Short mmCIF file of C-alpha atoms in Angstrom, two decimals:
data_model
loop_
_atom_site.label_atom_id
_atom_site.label_comp_id
_atom_site.label_asym_id
_atom_site.label_seq_id
_atom_site.Cartn_x
_atom_site.Cartn_y
_atom_site.Cartn_z
CA UNK A 1 31.50 52.46 -134.03
CA UNK A 2 34.90 51.14 -132.89
CA UNK A 3 37.95 53.17 -133.99
CA UNK A 4 40.90 51.09 -135.13
CA UNK A 5 44.47 52.08 -134.39
CA UNK A 6 47.13 51.93 -137.08
CA UNK A 7 48.58 48.76 -135.57
CA UNK A 8 45.16 47.10 -135.39
CA UNK A 9 44.55 47.90 -139.05
CA UNK A 10 47.85 46.28 -139.98
CA UNK A 11 46.87 43.21 -137.97
CA UNK A 12 43.45 43.25 -139.58
CA UNK A 13 45.05 43.16 -143.04
CA UNK A 14 47.46 40.43 -141.99
CA UNK A 15 44.65 38.27 -140.64
CA UNK A 16 42.71 38.67 -143.86
CA UNK A 17 45.75 37.47 -145.78
CA UNK A 18 45.89 34.45 -143.50
CA UNK A 19 42.23 33.70 -144.29
CA UNK A 20 40.98 34.45 -140.79
CA UNK A 21 37.76 36.19 -139.88
CA UNK A 22 38.15 39.91 -139.21
CA UNK A 23 35.13 39.78 -136.92
CA UNK A 24 37.10 37.76 -134.38
CA UNK A 25 40.24 39.89 -134.43
CA UNK A 26 42.41 38.82 -131.51
CA UNK A 27 45.65 40.66 -130.88
CA UNK A 28 47.68 37.75 -129.59
CA UNK A 29 51.44 37.98 -129.06
CA UNK A 30 51.87 35.52 -131.93
CA UNK A 31 49.82 37.63 -134.37
CA UNK A 32 51.52 40.82 -133.21
CA UNK A 33 54.98 39.31 -133.67
CA UNK A 34 54.11 38.27 -137.22
CA UNK A 35 52.91 41.80 -137.96
CA UNK A 36 56.07 43.41 -136.54
CA UNK A 37 58.18 40.90 -138.46
CA UNK A 38 56.45 42.14 -141.62
CA UNK A 39 57.28 45.71 -140.63
CA UNK A 40 60.94 44.77 -140.15
CA UNK A 41 61.04 43.02 -143.52
CA UNK A 42 59.56 46.08 -145.24
CA UNK A 43 61.86 48.43 -143.34
CA UNK A 44 64.96 46.58 -144.58
CA UNK A 45 63.92 47.32 -148.16
CA UNK A 46 63.92 51.07 -147.54
CA UNK A 47 66.76 53.52 -146.80
CA UNK A 48 67.65 53.82 -143.12
CA UNK A 49 66.25 56.83 -141.25
CA UNK A 50 67.64 57.97 -137.91
CA UNK A 51 64.93 58.15 -135.19
CA UNK A 52 64.11 61.77 -134.25
CA UNK A 53 61.73 63.56 -131.92
CA UNK A 54 58.87 65.41 -133.61
CA UNK A 55 60.19 68.54 -131.89
CA UNK A 56 63.76 69.61 -131.22
CA UNK A 57 65.29 68.32 -128.01
CA UNK A 58 65.86 71.35 -125.73
CA UNK A 59 69.53 72.19 -125.20
CA UNK A 60 69.13 71.86 -121.45
CA UNK A 61 68.06 68.22 -121.83
CA UNK A 62 70.76 67.45 -124.38
CA UNK A 63 73.47 68.76 -122.03
CA UNK A 64 72.30 67.18 -118.77
CA UNK A 65 74.94 65.56 -116.61
CA UNK A 66 74.36 62.13 -115.09
CA UNK A 67 73.45 63.61 -111.71
CA UNK A 68 71.09 66.16 -113.29
CA UNK A 69 69.38 63.45 -115.33
CA UNK A 70 68.70 61.52 -112.13
CA UNK A 71 66.83 64.57 -110.82
CA UNK A 72 64.09 63.79 -113.36
CA UNK A 73 62.04 61.16 -111.58
CA UNK A 74 59.10 59.12 -112.77
CA UNK A 75 56.09 59.54 -110.48
CA UNK A 76 55.35 56.23 -108.78
CA UNK A 77 51.63 56.96 -108.70
CA UNK A 78 51.63 57.17 -112.52
CA UNK A 79 53.04 53.68 -113.06
CA UNK A 80 51.29 51.86 -115.88
CA UNK A 81 49.02 49.01 -114.63
CA UNK A 82 49.59 50.19 -111.04
CA UNK A 83 47.48 48.10 -108.62
CA UNK A 84 46.00 46.17 -111.56
CA UNK A 85 48.20 43.09 -111.38
CA UNK A 86 51.71 41.95 -110.50
CA UNK A 87 53.51 43.93 -113.22
CA UNK A 88 54.00 47.69 -113.46
CA UNK A 89 55.80 49.84 -116.04
CA UNK A 90 57.65 53.14 -115.60
CA UNK A 91 59.00 55.27 -118.46
CA UNK A 92 62.27 57.09 -119.13
CA UNK A 93 62.56 60.79 -119.98
CA UNK A 94 64.81 62.02 -122.82
CA UNK A 95 68.09 63.70 -121.89
CA UNK A 96 71.72 63.01 -120.93
CA UNK A 97 72.91 60.11 -123.17
CA UNK A 98 69.38 59.20 -124.25
CA UNK A 99 68.51 61.41 -127.22
CA UNK A 100 66.65 58.98 -129.50
CA UNK A 101 62.91 58.41 -129.08
CA UNK A 102 61.24 55.04 -128.86
CA UNK A 103 57.57 54.55 -129.63
CA UNK A 104 55.80 52.59 -126.90
CA UNK A 105 52.47 50.83 -127.40
CA UNK A 106 50.32 49.13 -124.79
CA UNK A 107 48.53 45.96 -125.93
CA UNK A 108 45.50 45.41 -123.71
CA UNK A 109 43.06 42.78 -124.90
CA UNK A 110 41.94 43.84 -128.38
CA UNK A 111 43.21 47.40 -127.93
CA UNK A 112 46.60 48.67 -129.05
CA UNK A 113 47.33 52.23 -128.04
CA UNK A 114 50.42 54.39 -128.45
CA UNK A 115 51.63 56.25 -125.36
CA UNK A 116 52.08 59.96 -126.16
CA UNK A 117 54.75 61.78 -124.19
CA UNK A 118 53.30 63.29 -121.01
CA UNK A 119 55.63 65.39 -118.86
CA UNK A 120 53.16 65.24 -115.96
CA UNK A 121 54.34 61.66 -115.41
CA UNK A 122 57.65 63.09 -114.13
CA UNK A 123 58.86 65.32 -111.32
CA UNK A 124 61.64 67.82 -112.08
CA UNK A 125 63.74 68.52 -109.03
CA UNK A 126 66.64 70.75 -107.98
CA UNK A 127 68.76 71.82 -110.96
CA UNK A 128 66.17 70.70 -113.55
CA UNK A 129 63.11 72.24 -111.87
CA UNK A 130 62.71 74.78 -114.69
CA UNK A 131 61.84 71.98 -117.12
CA UNK A 132 58.45 71.68 -115.45
CA UNK A 133 57.47 75.03 -117.00
CA UNK A 134 58.51 74.11 -120.56
CA UNK A 135 56.35 72.66 -123.33
CA UNK A 136 57.81 69.19 -123.87
CA UNK A 137 54.77 67.70 -125.61
CA UNK A 138 56.64 67.05 -128.88
CA UNK A 139 59.22 64.84 -127.23
CA UNK A 140 59.00 61.09 -126.66
CA UNK A 141 60.05 58.45 -124.20
CA UNK A 142 63.47 56.82 -124.48
CA UNK A 143 62.82 53.52 -122.71
CA UNK A 144 61.05 51.80 -119.84
CA UNK A 145 61.56 49.67 -116.77
CA UNK A 146 59.52 46.76 -115.44
CA UNK A 147 58.48 46.19 -111.83
CA UNK A 148 57.27 43.04 -110.07
CA UNK A 149 57.11 41.78 -106.42
CA UNK A 150 60.50 40.12 -106.82
CA UNK A 151 61.76 40.18 -103.23
CA UNK A 152 58.75 41.12 -101.10
CA UNK A 153 55.07 40.51 -101.78
CA UNK A 154 54.19 44.11 -100.89
CA UNK A 155 56.85 45.83 -103.05
CA UNK A 156 57.02 46.16 -106.84
CA UNK A 157 60.78 45.84 -107.40
CA UNK A 158 62.47 46.96 -110.59
CA UNK A 159 63.87 43.89 -112.37
CA UNK A 160 64.40 44.90 -116.03
CA UNK A 161 65.36 48.07 -117.91
CA UNK A 162 65.25 48.70 -121.66
CA UNK A 163 67.15 51.95 -122.30
CA UNK A 164 69.62 53.16 -124.92
CA UNK A 165 70.21 51.61 -128.38
CA UNK A 166 69.33 47.90 -127.97
CA UNK A 167 70.57 47.61 -124.38
CA UNK A 168 68.63 45.96 -121.58
CA UNK A 169 69.54 44.89 -118.05
CA UNK A 170 68.11 42.16 -115.83
CA UNK A 171 68.39 41.28 -112.15
CA UNK A 172 67.15 38.33 -110.15
CA UNK A 173 66.14 38.12 -106.51
CA UNK A 174 68.67 39.83 -104.23
CA UNK A 175 70.77 41.19 -107.12
CA UNK A 176 71.87 44.73 -107.91
CA UNK A 177 72.39 45.96 -111.47
CA UNK A 178 75.70 45.26 -113.16
CA UNK A 179 76.23 43.87 -116.63
CA UNK A 180 73.95 44.51 -119.62
CA UNK A 181 72.63 42.57 -122.59
CA UNK A 182 71.96 43.89 -126.09
CA UNK A 183 69.66 42.94 -128.90
CA UNK A 184 72.49 42.82 -131.43
CA UNK A 185 76.10 43.85 -132.07
CA UNK A 186 77.42 44.78 -135.53
CA UNK A 187 81.09 45.10 -136.56
CA UNK A 188 82.41 45.20 -133.00
CA UNK A 189 86.17 45.67 -132.97
CA UNK A 190 86.48 46.24 -136.73
CA UNK A 191 88.52 49.18 -138.11
CA UNK A 192 85.48 50.88 -139.66
CA UNK A 193 83.89 51.22 -136.22
CA UNK A 194 81.00 49.53 -134.48
CA UNK A 195 77.38 50.02 -135.52
CA UNK A 196 74.82 50.18 -132.72
CA UNK A 197 71.34 48.98 -133.72
CA UNK A 198 68.47 50.52 -131.76
CA UNK A 199 65.06 49.38 -130.65
CA UNK A 200 62.81 52.04 -132.16
CA UNK A 201 59.38 50.69 -131.20
CA UNK A 202 57.98 48.48 -128.41
CA UNK A 203 54.68 46.74 -127.80
CA UNK A 204 54.10 45.86 -124.13
CA UNK A 205 51.50 43.09 -123.82
CA UNK A 206 49.57 43.49 -120.59
CA UNK A 207 49.73 40.29 -118.52
CA UNK A 208 46.76 38.78 -116.72
CA UNK A 209 46.53 40.10 -113.13
CA UNK A 210 48.03 36.93 -111.60
CA UNK A 211 50.51 36.15 -114.40
CA UNK A 212 54.18 35.66 -113.49
CA UNK A 213 55.51 36.54 -116.95
CA UNK A 214 54.93 39.09 -119.68
CA UNK A 215 55.64 39.51 -123.40
CA UNK A 216 57.34 42.41 -125.18
CA UNK A 217 57.60 42.79 -128.95
CA UNK A 218 60.27 45.13 -130.33
CA UNK A 219 61.23 46.59 -133.70
CA UNK A 220 64.97 47.07 -134.20
CA UNK A 221 66.66 49.14 -136.90
CA UNK A 222 70.15 50.18 -138.00
CA UNK A 223 71.93 51.24 -141.21
CA UNK A 224 72.71 47.56 -141.97
CA UNK A 225 69.56 45.69 -140.99
CA UNK A 226 66.22 45.66 -139.25
CA UNK A 227 64.72 43.07 -136.95
CA UNK A 228 61.69 41.91 -134.99
CA UNK A 229 62.20 40.63 -131.44
CA UNK A 230 59.89 38.76 -129.12
CA UNK A 231 60.85 38.72 -125.43
CA UNK A 232 58.97 36.45 -122.99
CA UNK A 233 60.15 37.62 -119.57
CA UNK A 234 59.81 35.78 -116.25
CA UNK A 235 61.21 37.48 -113.12
CA UNK A 236 62.35 35.38 -110.16
CA UNK A 237 65.38 34.02 -108.33
CA UNK A 238 66.81 33.82 -111.84
CA UNK A 239 65.13 36.30 -114.15
CA UNK A 240 64.92 34.90 -117.66
CA UNK A 241 63.99 36.03 -121.16
CA UNK A 242 63.14 33.62 -123.96
CA UNK A 243 64.03 35.51 -127.14
CA UNK A 244 63.23 35.10 -130.80
CA UNK A 245 65.04 37.49 -133.15
CA UNK A 246 64.16 37.72 -136.85
CA UNK A 247 66.78 39.71 -138.76
CA UNK A 248 66.49 41.23 -142.26
CA UNK A 249 69.65 42.58 -143.90
CA UNK A 250 69.54 45.97 -145.62
CA UNK A 251 73.17 45.53 -146.69
CA UNK A 252 76.04 43.10 -146.08
CA UNK A 253 77.04 42.70 -142.43
CA UNK A 254 80.76 41.97 -142.00
CA UNK A 255 80.47 40.75 -138.42
CA UNK A 256 77.16 39.85 -136.82
CA UNK A 257 77.20 39.58 -133.00
CA UNK A 258 74.25 37.54 -131.67
CA UNK A 259 73.05 37.79 -128.03
CA UNK A 260 75.73 40.25 -126.89
CA UNK A 261 76.60 40.61 -123.21
CA UNK A 262 78.44 43.71 -121.95
CA UNK A 263 80.24 44.15 -118.64
CA UNK A 264 82.99 45.94 -116.70
CA UNK A 265 86.36 44.65 -115.53
CA UNK A 266 88.82 47.09 -113.95
CA UNK A 267 91.10 44.83 -111.93
CA UNK A 268 90.99 41.42 -110.31
CA UNK A 269 93.01 38.69 -108.65
CA UNK A 270 95.31 37.85 -111.59
CA UNK A 271 96.27 41.42 -112.47
CA UNK A 272 99.78 42.23 -113.62
CA UNK A 273 100.09 45.55 -111.81
CA UNK A 274 99.71 46.67 -108.24
CA UNK A 275 96.51 48.72 -108.08
CA UNK A 276 96.31 51.91 -106.04
CA UNK A 277 92.98 50.73 -104.65
CA UNK A 278 91.95 49.39 -101.25
CA UNK A 279 89.58 46.98 -103.00
CA UNK A 280 91.12 43.64 -104.05
CA UNK A 281 88.73 43.34 -107.02
CA UNK A 282 86.61 45.75 -109.06
CA UNK A 283 84.49 44.08 -111.73
CA UNK A 284 80.92 43.23 -112.73
CA UNK A 285 82.12 39.95 -114.23
CA UNK A 286 85.30 37.95 -113.63
CA UNK A 287 85.16 35.42 -116.46
CA UNK A 288 83.61 34.21 -119.69
CA UNK A 289 82.12 30.72 -119.40
CA UNK A 290 81.25 28.59 -122.43
CA UNK A 291 79.56 25.19 -122.62
CA UNK A 292 80.76 23.58 -125.84
CA UNK A 293 78.90 21.13 -128.07
CA UNK A 294 81.20 18.34 -126.80
CA UNK A 295 80.33 18.90 -123.13
CA UNK A 296 83.44 20.85 -122.13
CA UNK A 297 83.00 23.92 -119.91
CA UNK A 298 85.64 26.58 -120.59
CA UNK A 299 86.35 29.31 -118.01
CA UNK A 300 88.20 32.22 -119.60
CA UNK A 301 89.67 34.66 -117.06
CA UNK A 302 88.86 38.30 -117.91
CA UNK A 303 91.55 40.94 -118.21
CA UNK A 304 91.95 44.71 -118.42
CA UNK A 305 94.68 44.69 -121.08
CA UNK A 306 97.16 47.36 -122.08
CA UNK A 307 95.82 47.26 -125.65
CA UNK A 308 92.60 46.08 -127.28
CA UNK A 309 92.36 42.28 -127.07
CA UNK A 310 89.95 40.21 -129.18
CA UNK A 311 89.92 36.43 -128.79
CA UNK A 312 87.58 33.64 -129.86
CA UNK A 313 86.34 30.22 -128.78
CA UNK A 314 85.37 28.22 -131.89
CA UNK A 315 82.53 25.69 -131.92
CA UNK A 316 79.52 24.36 -133.79
CA UNK A 317 76.17 24.90 -132.04
CA UNK A 318 77.53 25.29 -128.50
CA UNK A 319 75.19 24.77 -125.57
CA UNK A 320 75.67 28.28 -124.21
CA UNK A 321 77.93 31.04 -122.98
CA UNK A 322 77.83 33.78 -120.37
CA UNK A 323 79.68 36.40 -118.39
CA UNK A 324 80.03 35.29 -114.78
CA UNK A 325 80.72 37.05 -111.50
CA UNK A 326 82.90 35.11 -109.06
CA UNK A 327 83.40 35.13 -106.08
CA UNK A 328 80.11 36.01 -104.35
CA UNK A 329 81.24 37.26 -100.91
CA UNK A 330 81.65 40.83 -99.63
CA UNK A 331 85.19 40.12 -98.39
CA UNK A 332 86.30 39.52 -101.97
CA UNK A 333 85.50 43.14 -102.95
CA UNK A 334 85.26 45.21 -99.72
CA UNK A 335 83.08 47.79 -101.50
CA UNK A 336 80.01 48.96 -99.54
CA UNK A 337 78.84 51.22 -102.38
CA UNK A 338 79.44 49.00 -105.40
CA UNK A 339 78.46 45.70 -103.68
CA UNK A 340 80.02 43.82 -106.57
CA UNK A 341 79.26 40.48 -104.93
CA UNK A 342 75.58 41.10 -105.75
CA UNK A 343 76.10 41.75 -109.45
CA UNK A 344 74.33 39.08 -111.53
CA UNK A 345 75.90 36.68 -113.96
CA UNK A 346 74.03 36.06 -117.20
CA UNK A 347 73.81 33.01 -119.44
CA UNK A 348 72.79 32.61 -123.09
CA UNK A 349 71.38 29.17 -123.91
CA UNK A 350 71.15 28.57 -127.65
CA UNK A 351 67.96 26.96 -128.97
CA UNK A 352 68.01 25.12 -132.28
CA UNK A 353 71.01 24.68 -134.56
CA UNK A 354 73.19 27.81 -134.63
CA UNK A 355 75.75 26.16 -136.88
CA UNK A 356 79.46 26.83 -137.01
CA UNK A 357 80.92 29.99 -135.51
CA UNK A 358 82.63 31.41 -132.46
CA UNK A 359 82.06 33.08 -129.14
CA UNK A 360 84.10 36.27 -129.42
CA UNK A 361 85.41 38.11 -126.37
CA UNK A 362 86.43 41.77 -126.62
CA UNK A 363 88.50 43.29 -123.78
CA UNK A 364 89.09 47.05 -123.98
CA UNK A 365 91.69 48.92 -121.87
CA UNK A 366 89.99 51.01 -119.18
CA UNK A 367 91.02 53.21 -116.26
CA UNK A 368 87.54 53.65 -114.79
CA UNK A 369 84.89 51.36 -113.38
CA UNK A 370 82.31 53.60 -115.09
CA UNK A 371 83.27 52.06 -118.45
CA UNK A 372 81.79 48.84 -119.79
CA UNK A 373 84.96 47.47 -121.38
CA UNK A 374 84.02 43.80 -121.81
CA UNK A 375 81.68 42.30 -124.39
CA UNK A 376 80.99 38.76 -125.60
CA UNK A 377 78.69 37.48 -128.35
CA UNK A 378 78.21 34.70 -130.90
CA UNK A 379 79.56 35.28 -134.43
CA UNK A 380 78.20 32.88 -137.08
CA UNK A 381 80.74 31.68 -139.63
CA UNK A 382 78.43 32.53 -142.52
CA UNK A 383 78.00 36.31 -143.00
CA UNK A 384 74.57 37.90 -143.37
CA UNK A 385 74.26 39.39 -146.86
CA UNK A 386 71.96 42.12 -148.17
CA UNK A 387 68.46 40.80 -148.82
CA UNK A 388 68.91 37.74 -146.59
CA UNK A 389 67.02 36.98 -143.38
CA UNK A 390 67.89 34.87 -140.38
CA UNK A 391 66.17 33.80 -137.15
CA UNK A 392 67.82 33.11 -133.78
CA UNK A 393 66.12 31.70 -130.70
CA UNK A 394 67.74 31.64 -127.29
CA UNK A 395 67.07 31.80 -123.58
CA UNK A 396 69.04 34.19 -121.39
CA UNK A 397 68.87 34.23 -117.60
CA UNK A 398 70.59 35.61 -114.54
CA UNK A 399 72.37 33.39 -112.01
CA UNK A 400 75.03 33.50 -109.30
CA UNK A 401 78.34 31.68 -109.89
CA UNK A 402 77.22 28.67 -111.95
CA UNK A 403 74.51 28.26 -114.62
CA UNK A 404 72.09 25.35 -114.85
CA UNK A 405 73.50 21.95 -115.85
CA UNK A 406 77.08 22.84 -114.84
CA UNK A 407 78.27 19.53 -113.33
CA UNK A 408 82.02 20.17 -113.03
CA UNK A 409 84.22 21.70 -110.35
CA UNK A 410 84.65 25.46 -110.76
CA UNK A 411 87.65 27.75 -110.74
CA UNK A 412 87.51 29.68 -107.46
CA UNK A 413 90.86 31.48 -107.65
CA UNK A 414 93.46 32.40 -110.31
CA UNK A 415 96.68 34.17 -109.37
CA UNK A 416 100.11 34.79 -110.86
CA UNK A 417 103.35 36.37 -109.76
CA UNK A 418 107.12 36.28 -109.83
CA UNK A 419 108.42 32.70 -109.87
CA UNK A 420 110.56 33.10 -106.72
CA UNK A 421 110.61 31.20 -103.44
CA UNK A 422 113.16 33.19 -101.43
CA UNK A 423 116.08 30.77 -101.93
CA UNK A 424 117.69 32.38 -104.99
CA UNK A 425 121.29 33.62 -104.79
CA UNK A 426 120.55 35.94 -107.74
CA UNK A 427 117.31 37.78 -108.54
CA UNK A 428 114.89 35.56 -110.47
CA UNK A 429 113.93 36.28 -114.08
CA UNK A 430 110.89 38.59 -113.87
CA UNK A 431 109.54 37.17 -117.11
CA UNK A 432 109.07 33.68 -115.65
CA UNK A 433 105.65 33.65 -114.00
CA UNK A 434 104.21 31.37 -111.33
CA UNK A 435 100.51 30.56 -111.78
CA UNK A 436 98.14 28.95 -109.30
CA UNK A 437 94.59 27.90 -110.18
CA UNK A 438 92.30 26.62 -107.42
CA UNK A 439 89.24 24.43 -108.10
CA UNK A 440 86.37 23.48 -105.80
CA UNK A 441 83.01 21.72 -105.84
CA UNK A 442 81.15 18.84 -107.53
CA UNK A 443 83.36 15.71 -107.88
CA UNK A 444 86.17 17.32 -105.90
CA UNK A 445 83.96 17.39 -102.80
CA UNK A 446 85.22 14.81 -100.31
CA UNK A 447 87.93 13.55 -102.69
CA UNK A 448 90.77 12.07 -100.65
CA UNK A 449 94.18 13.77 -101.13
CA UNK A 450 95.66 10.37 -102.04
CA UNK A 451 93.68 10.29 -105.31
CA UNK A 452 95.89 10.76 -108.41
CA UNK A 453 94.39 14.00 -109.71
CA UNK A 454 96.34 15.24 -112.73
CA UNK A 455 96.46 18.52 -114.65
CA UNK A 456 95.99 18.50 -118.42
CA UNK A 457 97.93 21.67 -119.23
CA UNK A 458 98.80 23.24 -122.59
CA UNK A 459 100.04 26.57 -123.90
CA UNK A 460 100.12 27.99 -127.41
CA UNK A 461 103.61 29.43 -126.89
CA UNK A 462 106.35 29.50 -124.27
CA UNK A 463 107.46 26.69 -121.95
CA UNK A 464 105.56 25.12 -119.03
CA UNK A 465 107.46 23.67 -116.05
CA UNK A 466 107.03 22.77 -112.36
CA UNK A 467 103.42 21.61 -112.87
CA UNK A 468 101.83 20.11 -109.75
CA UNK A 469 98.36 19.30 -108.38
CA UNK A 470 97.72 19.14 -104.65
CA UNK A 471 94.82 19.17 -102.21
CA UNK A 472 94.71 22.30 -100.03
CA UNK A 473 94.44 22.20 -96.21
CA UNK A 474 90.74 23.22 -96.21
CA UNK A 475 89.84 19.72 -97.38
CA UNK A 476 87.68 20.87 -100.29
CA UNK A 477 89.94 22.79 -102.70
CA UNK A 478 92.51 21.44 -105.15
CA UNK A 479 95.34 23.57 -106.56
CA UNK A 480 97.12 23.31 -109.89
CA UNK A 481 100.37 25.28 -110.01
CA UNK A 482 102.89 25.75 -112.81
CA UNK A 483 105.50 28.10 -114.21
CA UNK A 484 105.41 29.77 -117.62
CA UNK A 485 108.49 30.97 -119.46
CA UNK A 486 106.90 33.13 -122.18
CA UNK A 487 108.10 33.34 -125.75
CA UNK A 488 109.03 36.95 -126.41
CA UNK A 489 106.39 38.80 -128.39
CA UNK A 490 104.02 35.81 -128.59
CA UNK A 491 100.91 35.63 -126.34
CA UNK A 492 100.56 32.41 -124.37
CA UNK A 493 97.03 30.97 -124.63
CA UNK A 494 96.94 28.54 -121.68
CA UNK A 495 94.39 25.80 -120.94
CA UNK A 496 94.21 23.66 -117.80
CA UNK A 497 91.79 20.91 -116.70
CA UNK A 498 91.86 18.61 -113.66
CA UNK A 499 91.41 14.92 -114.50
CA UNK A 500 91.14 11.74 -112.48
CA UNK A 501 92.15 8.59 -114.39
CA UNK A 502 91.36 10.30 -117.68
CA UNK A 503 87.95 11.66 -116.63
CA UNK A 504 87.56 15.48 -116.38
CA UNK A 505 86.71 16.72 -112.88
CA UNK A 506 86.73 20.46 -113.59
CA UNK A 507 85.87 23.13 -116.09
CA UNK A 508 88.77 24.12 -118.33
CA UNK A 509 90.68 27.16 -117.08
CA UNK A 510 91.78 29.41 -119.94
CA UNK A 511 93.89 32.57 -119.79
CA UNK A 512 96.12 34.61 -122.10
CA UNK A 513 99.47 35.96 -120.91
CA UNK A 514 101.29 38.73 -122.80
CA UNK A 515 104.86 39.12 -121.58
CA UNK A 516 105.12 42.67 -122.93
CA UNK A 517 102.56 43.94 -120.44
CA UNK A 518 104.72 43.43 -117.36
#
C-alpha cells in the first residue's frame, strides 16, 4: 500500500474540495502552488513563530567566520539529480550568518519527499574538520543552489542561489555574482527598523531530463505577513524568473517593498571625494533604471552618500525597473579579483496592473565593498492591512547594460568637478559644480554634428547655467555640459534629456547633488 507524505495528504484534501478524483492525484506545480497558498493563508491567521532547528546549533557553527564557513563544502558527487538531466541541486550547511533552517522538499512525479539533514553530503576541511565527528542530525539545511550547463555543455555551472532570509542571486552566461534579489522588503528605511521576511520552506519540482527550465514553490513568513511564491526559472544568456507572489497580512504593513533588488556601490565616476584606491570604480551597480508608464526611461546615478538617502520615482503601473552595471569593460574597474565588469544587471518587468506607487531607492553610507548599501523596490500607494491579501506577478532577468525594449541612447559617463577652466584671476567658487553627461547609441549613432540636438534640463533647486550640447570627436558620443550653483541646504534633483526637434533621443539622466557633502 502506498504511503502518503504530509504534503500529498494536503493536496489530496485540496483536490477533493475541488471535486477532482483522488485516484488520479497529480502533483502539478499549479496544484502545489494552490496548496502552499492555502498554507500561507492559514499561517497569517496564527501568531508568528521564529524558525528553529530541532536541535541546538553548535557554538562552533554559530561562531564560524566567513573563511571557516567556506571550508564546509558540498560534495559534488552528492548533487541532487546528478547525471539525471540538465539541472542539479546542491545544499547549504548551517553556520556563519545562516542560522535559520529551511525545509526542502523534492517533488518528483507523484512523490513529494522532505530532505532530512545529512552531514555526509558535506566535507569538513582545515579549521572545521572536527565537525565531521559531531552528531549534526538534528540540524537542517539553510538554502540551496542550482546548476545547469550554462556556459559549456559538459559543465553544470551554478546559476542561482537561494540563501539567507528571502535573498536569491542570479547570473547569466559569462557573469559572476554581484547584486541580489529578495522575495520581499518590509519597512525599509523606517525609524522602527526593517523587517526581513524569510523563506521557510521550498518545494523543488524536478524538471524533465531535457527541460531548460524548472519550478520552485516557496513559503515565506515574517511577523507581519506570510506568502506563497512560485518561481519559474530559465537559465541562459539572460537568466530569468517569472514570479507570482501571493501575500497574506498578519498585521498592518507600513511600507511594503515589492521585488526588491540589493546591490553595492562604494565609489564611481561622479564621486565627490578623491578615493585612496587605484581602481577608478568599485560597484556592483552604477545606476537605477526605470521605464515609466509614459515611455520615458529614467537613469538615476547611484551614490555613496554621507548620510542615509531615500528618494522615489512616482508612477502608475510602470513598465519596469532595475539596477544596472555600466560600463562593461575591464579598463573601467582595473580589478582582477572583483571583475566588476562581469557583474550582472537585473530587471523587474511588472505584469498586470500594479496601480499607483513609487520605485524607492535607498542609498546607505558605506566604507567597504563588502556591504550591500543599495536597495530598490516598488512601494504601492495603498498599504497592506491586517487580514488583506494581495498578488503580484512579475518577470525578473539578468542583462548587461540595457534591458529588453530599451530604444533610447544610454548614459555612458557622468562626471562633475570644480567649475574652473584655468583662466580665473581669483580662485573659483568651490560650490559651483561643472557637470558633464555623455550619451551614446540608438538614434545618436551616425547623427551628424550639425543636427540641432538640445538638452531638456531642470533642477529642483539652485541655478543652472552654461548649458551646452556637442558631438564628441569619436563620432558616436554626444555630451551635455552645464554648471550648477546649488541653493544652500537644499538638494538639487537634476534631470536631463537629449532631444532633436522635440523628440527624445536619450534616456533621462537623473542625479541628486547635496552641496553640504563637499
